[in-house]
PDB file of C-alpha atoms in Angstrom:
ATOM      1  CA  UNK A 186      66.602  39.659 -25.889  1.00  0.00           C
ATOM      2  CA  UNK A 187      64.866  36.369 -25.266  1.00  0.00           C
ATOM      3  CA  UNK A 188      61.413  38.000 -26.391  1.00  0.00           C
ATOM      4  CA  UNK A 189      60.666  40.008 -29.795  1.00  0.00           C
ATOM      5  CA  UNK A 190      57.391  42.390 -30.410  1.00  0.00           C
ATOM      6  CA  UNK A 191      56.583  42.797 -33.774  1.00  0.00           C
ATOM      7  CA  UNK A 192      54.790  46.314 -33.537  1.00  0.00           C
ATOM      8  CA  UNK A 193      52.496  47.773 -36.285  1.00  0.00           C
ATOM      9  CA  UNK A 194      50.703  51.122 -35.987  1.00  0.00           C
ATOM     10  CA  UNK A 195      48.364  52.784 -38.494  1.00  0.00           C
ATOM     11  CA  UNK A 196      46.088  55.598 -38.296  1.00  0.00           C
ATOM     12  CA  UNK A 197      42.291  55.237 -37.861  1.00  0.00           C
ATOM     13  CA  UNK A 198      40.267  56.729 -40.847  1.00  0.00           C
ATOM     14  CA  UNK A 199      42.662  58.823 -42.121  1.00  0.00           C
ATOM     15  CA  UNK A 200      41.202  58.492 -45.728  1.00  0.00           C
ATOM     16  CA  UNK A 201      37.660  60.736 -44.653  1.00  0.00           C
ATOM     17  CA  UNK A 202      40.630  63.226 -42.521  1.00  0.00           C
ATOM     18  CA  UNK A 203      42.126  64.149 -46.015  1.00  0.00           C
ATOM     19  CA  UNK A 204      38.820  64.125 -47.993  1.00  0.00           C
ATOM     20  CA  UNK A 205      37.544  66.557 -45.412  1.00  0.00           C
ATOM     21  CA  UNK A 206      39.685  69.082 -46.871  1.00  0.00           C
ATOM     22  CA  UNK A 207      38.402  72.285 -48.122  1.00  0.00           C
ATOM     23  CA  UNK A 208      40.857  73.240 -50.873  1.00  0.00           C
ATOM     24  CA  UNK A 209      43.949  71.176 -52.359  1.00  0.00           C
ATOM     25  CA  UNK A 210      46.202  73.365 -49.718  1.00  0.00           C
ATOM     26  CA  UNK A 211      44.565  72.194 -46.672  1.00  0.00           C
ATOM     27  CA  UNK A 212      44.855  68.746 -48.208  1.00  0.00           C
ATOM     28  CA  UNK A 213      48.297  69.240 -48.768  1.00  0.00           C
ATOM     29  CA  UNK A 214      48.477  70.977 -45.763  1.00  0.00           C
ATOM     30  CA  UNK A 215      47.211  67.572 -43.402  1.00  0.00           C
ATOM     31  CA  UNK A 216      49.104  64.729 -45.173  1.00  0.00           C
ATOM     32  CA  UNK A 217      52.279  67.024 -43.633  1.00  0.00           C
ATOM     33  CA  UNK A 218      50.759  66.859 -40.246  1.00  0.00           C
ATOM     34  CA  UNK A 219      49.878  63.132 -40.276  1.00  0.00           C
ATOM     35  CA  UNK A 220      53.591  62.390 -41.196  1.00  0.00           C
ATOM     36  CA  UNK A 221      55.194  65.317 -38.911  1.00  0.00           C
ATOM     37  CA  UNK A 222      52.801  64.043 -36.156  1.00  0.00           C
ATOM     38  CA  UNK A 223      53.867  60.480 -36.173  1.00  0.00           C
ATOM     39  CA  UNK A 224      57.611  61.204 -36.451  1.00  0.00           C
ATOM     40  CA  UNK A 225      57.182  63.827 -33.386  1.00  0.00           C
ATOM     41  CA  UNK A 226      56.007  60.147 -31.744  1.00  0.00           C
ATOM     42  CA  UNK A 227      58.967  58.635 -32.571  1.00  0.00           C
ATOM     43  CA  UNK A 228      61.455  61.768 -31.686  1.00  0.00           C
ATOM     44  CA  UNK A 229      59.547  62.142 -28.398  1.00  0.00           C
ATOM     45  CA  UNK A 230      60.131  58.493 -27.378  1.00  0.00           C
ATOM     46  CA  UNK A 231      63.586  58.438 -28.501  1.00  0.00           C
ATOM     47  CA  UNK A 232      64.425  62.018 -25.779  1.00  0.00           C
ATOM     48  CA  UNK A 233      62.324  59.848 -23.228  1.00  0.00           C
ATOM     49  CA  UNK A 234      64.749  56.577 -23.883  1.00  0.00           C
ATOM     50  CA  UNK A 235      67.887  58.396 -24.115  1.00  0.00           C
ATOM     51  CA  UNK A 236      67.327  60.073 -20.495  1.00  0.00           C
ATOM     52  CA  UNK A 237      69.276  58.133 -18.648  1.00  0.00           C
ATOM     53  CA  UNK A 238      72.117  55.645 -19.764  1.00  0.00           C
ATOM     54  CA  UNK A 239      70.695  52.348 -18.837  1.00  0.00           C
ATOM     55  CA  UNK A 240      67.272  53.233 -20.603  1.00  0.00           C
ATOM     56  CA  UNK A 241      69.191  54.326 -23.520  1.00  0.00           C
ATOM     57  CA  UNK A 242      71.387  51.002 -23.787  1.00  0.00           C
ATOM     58  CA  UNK A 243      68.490  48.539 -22.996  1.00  0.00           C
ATOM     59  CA  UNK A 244      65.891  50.963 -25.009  1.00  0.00           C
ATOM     60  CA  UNK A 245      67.221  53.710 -26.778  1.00  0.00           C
ATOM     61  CA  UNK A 246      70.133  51.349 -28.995  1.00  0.00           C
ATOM     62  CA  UNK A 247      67.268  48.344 -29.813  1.00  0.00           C
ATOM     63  CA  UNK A 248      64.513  50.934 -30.732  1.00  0.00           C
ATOM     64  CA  UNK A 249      66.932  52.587 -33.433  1.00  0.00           C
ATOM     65  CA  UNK A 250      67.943  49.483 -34.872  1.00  0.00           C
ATOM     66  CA  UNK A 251      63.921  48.207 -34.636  1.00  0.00           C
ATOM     67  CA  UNK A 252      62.780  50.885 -36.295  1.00  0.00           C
ATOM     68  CA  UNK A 253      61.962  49.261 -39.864  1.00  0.00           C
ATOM     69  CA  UNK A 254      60.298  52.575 -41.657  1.00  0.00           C
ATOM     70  CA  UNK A 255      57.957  55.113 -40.523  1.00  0.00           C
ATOM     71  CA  UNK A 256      55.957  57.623 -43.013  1.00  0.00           C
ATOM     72  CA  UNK A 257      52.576  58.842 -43.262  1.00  0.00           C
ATOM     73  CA  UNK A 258      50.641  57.762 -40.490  1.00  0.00           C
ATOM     74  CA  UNK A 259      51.638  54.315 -40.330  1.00  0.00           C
ATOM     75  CA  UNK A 260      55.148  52.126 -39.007  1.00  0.00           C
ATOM     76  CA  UNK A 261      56.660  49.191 -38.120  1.00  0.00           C
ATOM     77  CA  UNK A 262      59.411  47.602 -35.391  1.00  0.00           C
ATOM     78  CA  UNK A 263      60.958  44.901 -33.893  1.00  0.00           C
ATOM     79  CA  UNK A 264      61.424  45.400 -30.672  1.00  0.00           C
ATOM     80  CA  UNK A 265      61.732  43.519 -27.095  1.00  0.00           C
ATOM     81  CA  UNK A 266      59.101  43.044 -25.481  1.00  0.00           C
ATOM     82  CA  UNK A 267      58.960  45.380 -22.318  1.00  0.00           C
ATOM     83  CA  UNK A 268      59.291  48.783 -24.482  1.00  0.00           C
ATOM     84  CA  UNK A 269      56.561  47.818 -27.096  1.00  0.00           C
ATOM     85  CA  UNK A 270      53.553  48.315 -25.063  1.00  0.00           C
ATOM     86  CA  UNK A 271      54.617  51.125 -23.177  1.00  0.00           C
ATOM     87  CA  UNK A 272      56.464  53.264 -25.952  1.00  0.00           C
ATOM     88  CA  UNK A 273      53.622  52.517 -28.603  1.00  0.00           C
ATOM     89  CA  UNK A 274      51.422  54.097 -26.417  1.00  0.00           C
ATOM     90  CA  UNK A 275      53.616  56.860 -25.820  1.00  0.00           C
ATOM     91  CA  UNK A 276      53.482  57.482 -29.520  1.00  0.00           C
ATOM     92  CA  UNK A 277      50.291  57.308 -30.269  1.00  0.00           C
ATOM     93  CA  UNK A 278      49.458  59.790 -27.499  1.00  0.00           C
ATOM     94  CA  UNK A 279      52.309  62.438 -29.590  1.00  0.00           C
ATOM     95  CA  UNK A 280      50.179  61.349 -32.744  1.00  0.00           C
ATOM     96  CA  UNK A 281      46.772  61.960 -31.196  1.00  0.00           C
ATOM     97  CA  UNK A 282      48.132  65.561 -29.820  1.00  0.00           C
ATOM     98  CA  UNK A 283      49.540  66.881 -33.036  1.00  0.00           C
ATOM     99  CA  UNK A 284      46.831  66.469 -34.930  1.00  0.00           C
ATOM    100  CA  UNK A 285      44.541  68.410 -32.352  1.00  0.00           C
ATOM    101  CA  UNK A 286      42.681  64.406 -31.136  1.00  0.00           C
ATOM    102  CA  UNK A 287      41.279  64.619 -34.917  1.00  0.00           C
ATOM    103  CA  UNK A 288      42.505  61.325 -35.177  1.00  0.00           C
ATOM    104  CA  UNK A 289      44.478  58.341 -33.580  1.00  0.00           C
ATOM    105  CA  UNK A 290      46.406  55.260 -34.254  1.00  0.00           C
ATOM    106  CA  UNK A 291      45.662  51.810 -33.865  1.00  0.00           C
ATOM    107  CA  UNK A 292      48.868  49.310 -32.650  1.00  0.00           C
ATOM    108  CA  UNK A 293      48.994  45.705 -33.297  1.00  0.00           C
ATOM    109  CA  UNK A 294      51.428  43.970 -31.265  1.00  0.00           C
ATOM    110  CA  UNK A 295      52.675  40.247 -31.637  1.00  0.00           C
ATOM    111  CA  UNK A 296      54.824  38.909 -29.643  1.00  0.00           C
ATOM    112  CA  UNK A 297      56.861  35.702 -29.391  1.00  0.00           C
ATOM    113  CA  UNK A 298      60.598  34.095 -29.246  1.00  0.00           C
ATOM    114  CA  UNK A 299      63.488  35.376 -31.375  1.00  0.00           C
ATOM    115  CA  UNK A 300      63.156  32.187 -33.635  1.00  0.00           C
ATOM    116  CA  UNK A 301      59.649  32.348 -34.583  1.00  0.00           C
ATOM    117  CA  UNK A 302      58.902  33.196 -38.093  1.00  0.00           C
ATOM    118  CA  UNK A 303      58.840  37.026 -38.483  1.00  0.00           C
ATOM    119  CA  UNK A 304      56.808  36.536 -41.514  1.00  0.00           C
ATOM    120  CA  UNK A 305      54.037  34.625 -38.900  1.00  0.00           C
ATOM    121  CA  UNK A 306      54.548  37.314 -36.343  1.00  0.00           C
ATOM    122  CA  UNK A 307      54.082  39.757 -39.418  1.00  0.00           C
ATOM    123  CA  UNK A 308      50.770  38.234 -40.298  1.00  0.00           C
ATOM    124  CA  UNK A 309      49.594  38.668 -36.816  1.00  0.00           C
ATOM    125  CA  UNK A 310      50.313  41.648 -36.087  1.00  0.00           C
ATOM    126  CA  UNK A 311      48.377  43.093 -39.279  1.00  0.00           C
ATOM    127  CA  UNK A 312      45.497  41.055 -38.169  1.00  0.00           C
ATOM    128  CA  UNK A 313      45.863  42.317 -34.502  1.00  0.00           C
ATOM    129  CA  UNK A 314      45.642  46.178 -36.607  1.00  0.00           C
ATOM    130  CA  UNK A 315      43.416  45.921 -39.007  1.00  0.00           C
ATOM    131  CA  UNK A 316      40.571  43.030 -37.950  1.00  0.00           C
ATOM    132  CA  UNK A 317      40.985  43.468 -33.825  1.00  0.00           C
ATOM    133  CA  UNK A 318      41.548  47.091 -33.871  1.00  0.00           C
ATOM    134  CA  UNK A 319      39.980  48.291 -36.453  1.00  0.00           C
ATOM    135  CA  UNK A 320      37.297  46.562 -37.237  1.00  0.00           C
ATOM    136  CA  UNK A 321      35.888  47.085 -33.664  1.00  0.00           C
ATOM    137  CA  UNK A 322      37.040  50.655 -33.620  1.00  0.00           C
ATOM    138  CA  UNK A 323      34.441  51.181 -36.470  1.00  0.00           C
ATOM    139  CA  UNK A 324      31.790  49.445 -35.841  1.00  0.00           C
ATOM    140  CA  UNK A 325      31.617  50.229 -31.968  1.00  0.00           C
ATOM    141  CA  UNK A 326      32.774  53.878 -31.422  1.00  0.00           C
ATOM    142  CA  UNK A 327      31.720  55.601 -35.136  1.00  0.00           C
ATOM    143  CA  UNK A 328      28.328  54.319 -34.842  1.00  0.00           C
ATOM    144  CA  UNK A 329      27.081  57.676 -36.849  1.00  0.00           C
ATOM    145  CA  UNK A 330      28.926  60.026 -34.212  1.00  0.00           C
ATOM    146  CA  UNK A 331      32.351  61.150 -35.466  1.00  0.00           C
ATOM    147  CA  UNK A 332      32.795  63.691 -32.791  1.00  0.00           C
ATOM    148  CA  UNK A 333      33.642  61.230 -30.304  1.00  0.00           C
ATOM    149  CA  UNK A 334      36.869  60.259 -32.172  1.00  0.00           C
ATOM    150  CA  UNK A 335      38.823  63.437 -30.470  1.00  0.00           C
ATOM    151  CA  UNK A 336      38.671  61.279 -26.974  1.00  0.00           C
ATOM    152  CA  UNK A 337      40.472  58.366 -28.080  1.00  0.00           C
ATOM    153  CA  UNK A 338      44.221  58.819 -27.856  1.00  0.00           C
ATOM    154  CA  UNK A 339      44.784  55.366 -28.911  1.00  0.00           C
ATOM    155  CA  UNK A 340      43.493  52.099 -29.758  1.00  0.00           C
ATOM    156  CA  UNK A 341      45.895  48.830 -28.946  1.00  0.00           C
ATOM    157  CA  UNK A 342      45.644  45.239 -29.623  1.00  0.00           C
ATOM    158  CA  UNK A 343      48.245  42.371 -28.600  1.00  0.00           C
ATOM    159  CA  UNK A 344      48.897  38.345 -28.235  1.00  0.00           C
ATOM    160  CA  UNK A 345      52.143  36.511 -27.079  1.00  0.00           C
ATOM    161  CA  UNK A 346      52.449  32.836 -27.799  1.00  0.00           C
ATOM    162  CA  UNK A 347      55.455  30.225 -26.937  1.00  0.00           C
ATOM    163  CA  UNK A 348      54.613  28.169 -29.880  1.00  0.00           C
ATOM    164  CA  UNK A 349      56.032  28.080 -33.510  1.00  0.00           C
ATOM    165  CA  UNK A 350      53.876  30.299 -35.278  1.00  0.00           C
ATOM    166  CA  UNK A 351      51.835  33.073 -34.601  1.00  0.00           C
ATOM    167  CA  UNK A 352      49.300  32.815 -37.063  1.00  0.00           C
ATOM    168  CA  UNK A 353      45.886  34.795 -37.363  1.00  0.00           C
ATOM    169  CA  UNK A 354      44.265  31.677 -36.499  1.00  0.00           C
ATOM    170  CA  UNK A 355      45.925  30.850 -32.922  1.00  0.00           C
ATOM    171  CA  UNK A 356      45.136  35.117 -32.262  1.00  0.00           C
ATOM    172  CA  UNK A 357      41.440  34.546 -33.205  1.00  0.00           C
ATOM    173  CA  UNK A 358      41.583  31.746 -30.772  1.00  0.00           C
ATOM    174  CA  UNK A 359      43.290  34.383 -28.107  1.00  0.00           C
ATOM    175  CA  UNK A 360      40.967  36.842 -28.817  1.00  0.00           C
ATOM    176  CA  UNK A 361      38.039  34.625 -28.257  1.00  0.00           C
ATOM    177  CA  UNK A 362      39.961  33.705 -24.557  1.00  0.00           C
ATOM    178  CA  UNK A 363      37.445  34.257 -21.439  1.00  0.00           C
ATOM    179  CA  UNK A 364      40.731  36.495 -20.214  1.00  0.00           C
ATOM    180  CA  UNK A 365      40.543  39.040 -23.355  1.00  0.00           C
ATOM    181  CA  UNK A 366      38.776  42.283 -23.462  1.00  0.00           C
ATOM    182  CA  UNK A 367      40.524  43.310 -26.604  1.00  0.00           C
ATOM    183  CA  UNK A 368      41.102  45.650 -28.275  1.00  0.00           C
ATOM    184  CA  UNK A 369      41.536  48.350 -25.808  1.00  0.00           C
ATOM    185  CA  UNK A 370      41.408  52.155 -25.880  1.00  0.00           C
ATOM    186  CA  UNK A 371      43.159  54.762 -23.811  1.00  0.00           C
ATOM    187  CA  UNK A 372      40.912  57.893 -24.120  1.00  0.00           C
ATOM    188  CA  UNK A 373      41.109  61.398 -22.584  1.00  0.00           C
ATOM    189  CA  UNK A 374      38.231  62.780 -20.845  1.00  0.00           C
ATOM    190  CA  UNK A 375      35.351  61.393 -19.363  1.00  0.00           C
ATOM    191  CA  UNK A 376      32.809  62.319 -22.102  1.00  0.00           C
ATOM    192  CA  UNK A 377      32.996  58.340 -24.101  1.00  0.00           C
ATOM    193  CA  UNK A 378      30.790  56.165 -23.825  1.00  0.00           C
ATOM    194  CA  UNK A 379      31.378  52.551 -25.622  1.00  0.00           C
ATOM    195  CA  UNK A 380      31.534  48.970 -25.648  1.00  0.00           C
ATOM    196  CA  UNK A 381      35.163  49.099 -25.847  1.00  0.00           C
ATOM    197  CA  UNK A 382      37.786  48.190 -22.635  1.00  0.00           C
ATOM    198  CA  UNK A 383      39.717  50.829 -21.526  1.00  0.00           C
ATOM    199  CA  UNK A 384      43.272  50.743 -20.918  1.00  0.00           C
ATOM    200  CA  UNK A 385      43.879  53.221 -18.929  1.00  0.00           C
ATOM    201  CA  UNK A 386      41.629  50.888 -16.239  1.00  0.00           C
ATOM    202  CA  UNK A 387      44.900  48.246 -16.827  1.00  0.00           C
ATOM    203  CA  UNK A 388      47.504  51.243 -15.726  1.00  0.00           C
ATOM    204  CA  UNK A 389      46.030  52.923 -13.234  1.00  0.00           C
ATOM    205  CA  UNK A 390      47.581  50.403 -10.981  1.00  0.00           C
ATOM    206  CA  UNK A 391      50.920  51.031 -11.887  1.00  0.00           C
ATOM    207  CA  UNK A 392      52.590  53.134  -8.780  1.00  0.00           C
ATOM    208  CA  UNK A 393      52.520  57.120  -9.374  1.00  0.00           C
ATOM    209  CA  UNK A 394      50.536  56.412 -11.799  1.00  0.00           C
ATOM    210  CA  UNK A 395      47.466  58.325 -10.213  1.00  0.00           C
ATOM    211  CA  UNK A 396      49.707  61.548  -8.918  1.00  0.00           C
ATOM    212  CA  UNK A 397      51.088  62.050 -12.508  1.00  0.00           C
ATOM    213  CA  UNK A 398      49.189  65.349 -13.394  1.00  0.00           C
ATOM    214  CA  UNK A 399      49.373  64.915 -17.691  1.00  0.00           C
ATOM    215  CA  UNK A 400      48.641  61.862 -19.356  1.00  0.00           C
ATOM    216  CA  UNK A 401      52.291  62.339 -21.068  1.00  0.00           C
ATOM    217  CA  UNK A 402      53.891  62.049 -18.081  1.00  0.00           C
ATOM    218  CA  UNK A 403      51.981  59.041 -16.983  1.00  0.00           C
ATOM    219  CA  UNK A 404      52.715  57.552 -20.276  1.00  0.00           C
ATOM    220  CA  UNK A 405      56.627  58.576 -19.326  1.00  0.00           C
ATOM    221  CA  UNK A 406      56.555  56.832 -16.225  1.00  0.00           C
ATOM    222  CA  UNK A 407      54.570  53.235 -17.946  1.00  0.00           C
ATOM    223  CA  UNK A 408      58.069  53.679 -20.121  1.00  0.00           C
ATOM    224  CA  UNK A 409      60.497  54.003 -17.173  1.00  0.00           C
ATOM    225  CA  UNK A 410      58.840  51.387 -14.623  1.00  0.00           C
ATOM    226  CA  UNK A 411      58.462  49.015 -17.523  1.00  0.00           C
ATOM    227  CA  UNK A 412      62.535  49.393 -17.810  1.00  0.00           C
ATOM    228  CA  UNK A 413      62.983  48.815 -13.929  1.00  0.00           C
ATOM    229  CA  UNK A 414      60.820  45.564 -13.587  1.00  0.00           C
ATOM    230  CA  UNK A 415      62.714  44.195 -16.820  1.00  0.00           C
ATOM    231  CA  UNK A 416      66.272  45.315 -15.438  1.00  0.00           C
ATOM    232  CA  UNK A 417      65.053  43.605 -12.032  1.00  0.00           C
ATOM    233  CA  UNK A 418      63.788  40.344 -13.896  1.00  0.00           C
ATOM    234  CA  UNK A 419      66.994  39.836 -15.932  1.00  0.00           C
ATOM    235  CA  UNK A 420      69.186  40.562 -13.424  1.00  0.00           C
ATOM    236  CA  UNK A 421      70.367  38.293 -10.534  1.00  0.00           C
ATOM    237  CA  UNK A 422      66.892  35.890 -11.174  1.00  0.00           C
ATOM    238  CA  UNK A 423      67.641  35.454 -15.141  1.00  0.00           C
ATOM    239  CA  UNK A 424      64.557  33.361 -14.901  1.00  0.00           C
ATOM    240  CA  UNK A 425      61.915  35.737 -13.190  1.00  0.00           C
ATOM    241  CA  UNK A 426      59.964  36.347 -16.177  1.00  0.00           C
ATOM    242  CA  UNK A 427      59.575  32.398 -17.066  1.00  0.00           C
ATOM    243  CA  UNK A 428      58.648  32.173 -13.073  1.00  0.00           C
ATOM    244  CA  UNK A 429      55.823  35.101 -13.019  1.00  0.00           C
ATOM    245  CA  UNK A 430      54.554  33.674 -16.650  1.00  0.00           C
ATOM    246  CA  UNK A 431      54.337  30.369 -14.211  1.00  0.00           C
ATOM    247  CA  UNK A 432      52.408  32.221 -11.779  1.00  0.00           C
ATOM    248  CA  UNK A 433      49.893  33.698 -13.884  1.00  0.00           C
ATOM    249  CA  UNK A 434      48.947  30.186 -15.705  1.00  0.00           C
ATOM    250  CA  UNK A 435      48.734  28.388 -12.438  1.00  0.00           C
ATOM    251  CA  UNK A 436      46.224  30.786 -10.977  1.00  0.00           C
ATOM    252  CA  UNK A 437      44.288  30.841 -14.705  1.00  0.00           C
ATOM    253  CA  UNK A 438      44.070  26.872 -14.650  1.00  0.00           C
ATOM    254  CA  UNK A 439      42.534  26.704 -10.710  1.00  0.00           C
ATOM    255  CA  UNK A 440      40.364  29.613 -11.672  1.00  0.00           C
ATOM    256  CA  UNK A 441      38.700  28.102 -14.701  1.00  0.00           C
ATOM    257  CA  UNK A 442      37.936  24.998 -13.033  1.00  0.00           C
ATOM    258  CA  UNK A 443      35.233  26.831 -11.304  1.00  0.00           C
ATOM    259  CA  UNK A 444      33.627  28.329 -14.613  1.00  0.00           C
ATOM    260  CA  UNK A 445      34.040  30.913 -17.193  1.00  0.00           C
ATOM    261  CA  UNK A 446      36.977  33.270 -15.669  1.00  0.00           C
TER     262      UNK A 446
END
């Protein structure tokens, strides 16, 4: 594993979900479906990994070990970086569902080589959480309308860097990139209107993406073709992922020299 993700997740205003409560039983009562609800995540994505034996050796094994504590509505992993995207998503969609789309988490993802600093690529991915996601979840989407929370499944921030350190202050810098639209949201339904990017836009393109009838099972296939295209890059081209990476900043740096990209 050549690549490490840092994933933090954390649910969004979970503090006015509990003071809503009408009696000290129905408080009771929703702290054991924040924590059932993320574990039922977790569960879910571990069936989904262990489906097949290559998934489960590549996915499956790493997630297990990654797993660094989960309670409440809020966890933490280190895990490579194909499965973080894909199977954070995957359980924050199992989050969203259990409580009824009440509420949802926000994921903070950094990403960077197996000898960075985890402390730095701790740092970042709290910042990623709580002043990307967040921050922008509040002030743009619960601008004195609360019912549109139930549409969001999922709010999800990330940033990968080759250097040293990932420090808040080289993610600012991302964030502020002409290439970012972060944070994004996957919702359900068509009924939101905001100011923030939708994911979903980003995955559509994925193949059977569009057939797959339940956002779930879209969500299932993100995990499985994520597996495929790293099983194809580290196989007989052990550098296909340093080559695409290539790719991508060769057609950034002849796009920006004709303007704001």
């Amino acid at each position: 594993m050549k690549k490490r993700k840092l994933v933090k997740v954390d649910g969004n205003l979970m503090g006015t979900f509990i003071a809503d409560s009408i009696s000290i039983s129905d408080a009771i009562e929703r702290s054991s479906r924040i924590d059932r609800a993320l574990k039922k995540g977790i569960h879910e994505t571990f069936k989904v990994l262990s489906e097949d034996e290559a998934l489960a050796m590549d996915g499956y094994t790493r997630m297990f070990v990654g797993l660094l504590y989960a309670g409440g509505d809020d966890a933490l992993f280190i895990i490579p970086s194909w499965m973080a995207i894909p199977i954070s998503l995957y359980i924050a969609y199992w989050f969203w569902r259990e409580l009824g789309g009440a509420r949802q988490l926000s994921v903070g993802i950094a990403s960077g080589k197996t000898k960075h600093n985890i402390w730095a690529l701790l740092e970042s991915a709290n910042y990623m959480l709580n002043e990307v996601c967040k921050v922008k979840f509040k002030h743009e989407l619960v601008k004195g309308d609360v019912n549109t929370i139930k549409d969001i499944v999922a709010v999800i921030s990330y940033a990968f860097s080759e250097q040293q350190n990932l420090l808040p202050t080289l993610v600012e810098n991302i964030m502020e990139h002409p290439l970012s639209s972060q944070p994004y949201i996957i919702k359900y339904g068509e009924s939101l209107k905001n100011n923030l990017n939708d994911f979903e836009e980003l995955i559509t393109l994925i193949p059977g993406y569009k057939e797959s009838k339940s956002l779930e099972d879209k969500l299932k296939n993100f995990i499985r073709l994520s597996h495929e295209v790293f099983s194809l890059l580290k196989g007989d081209n052990s550098h296909g992922i340093a080559d695409l990476r290539d790719v991508l900043y060769e057609i950034h740096r002849v796009a920006s020299r004709y303007g704001d990209v």
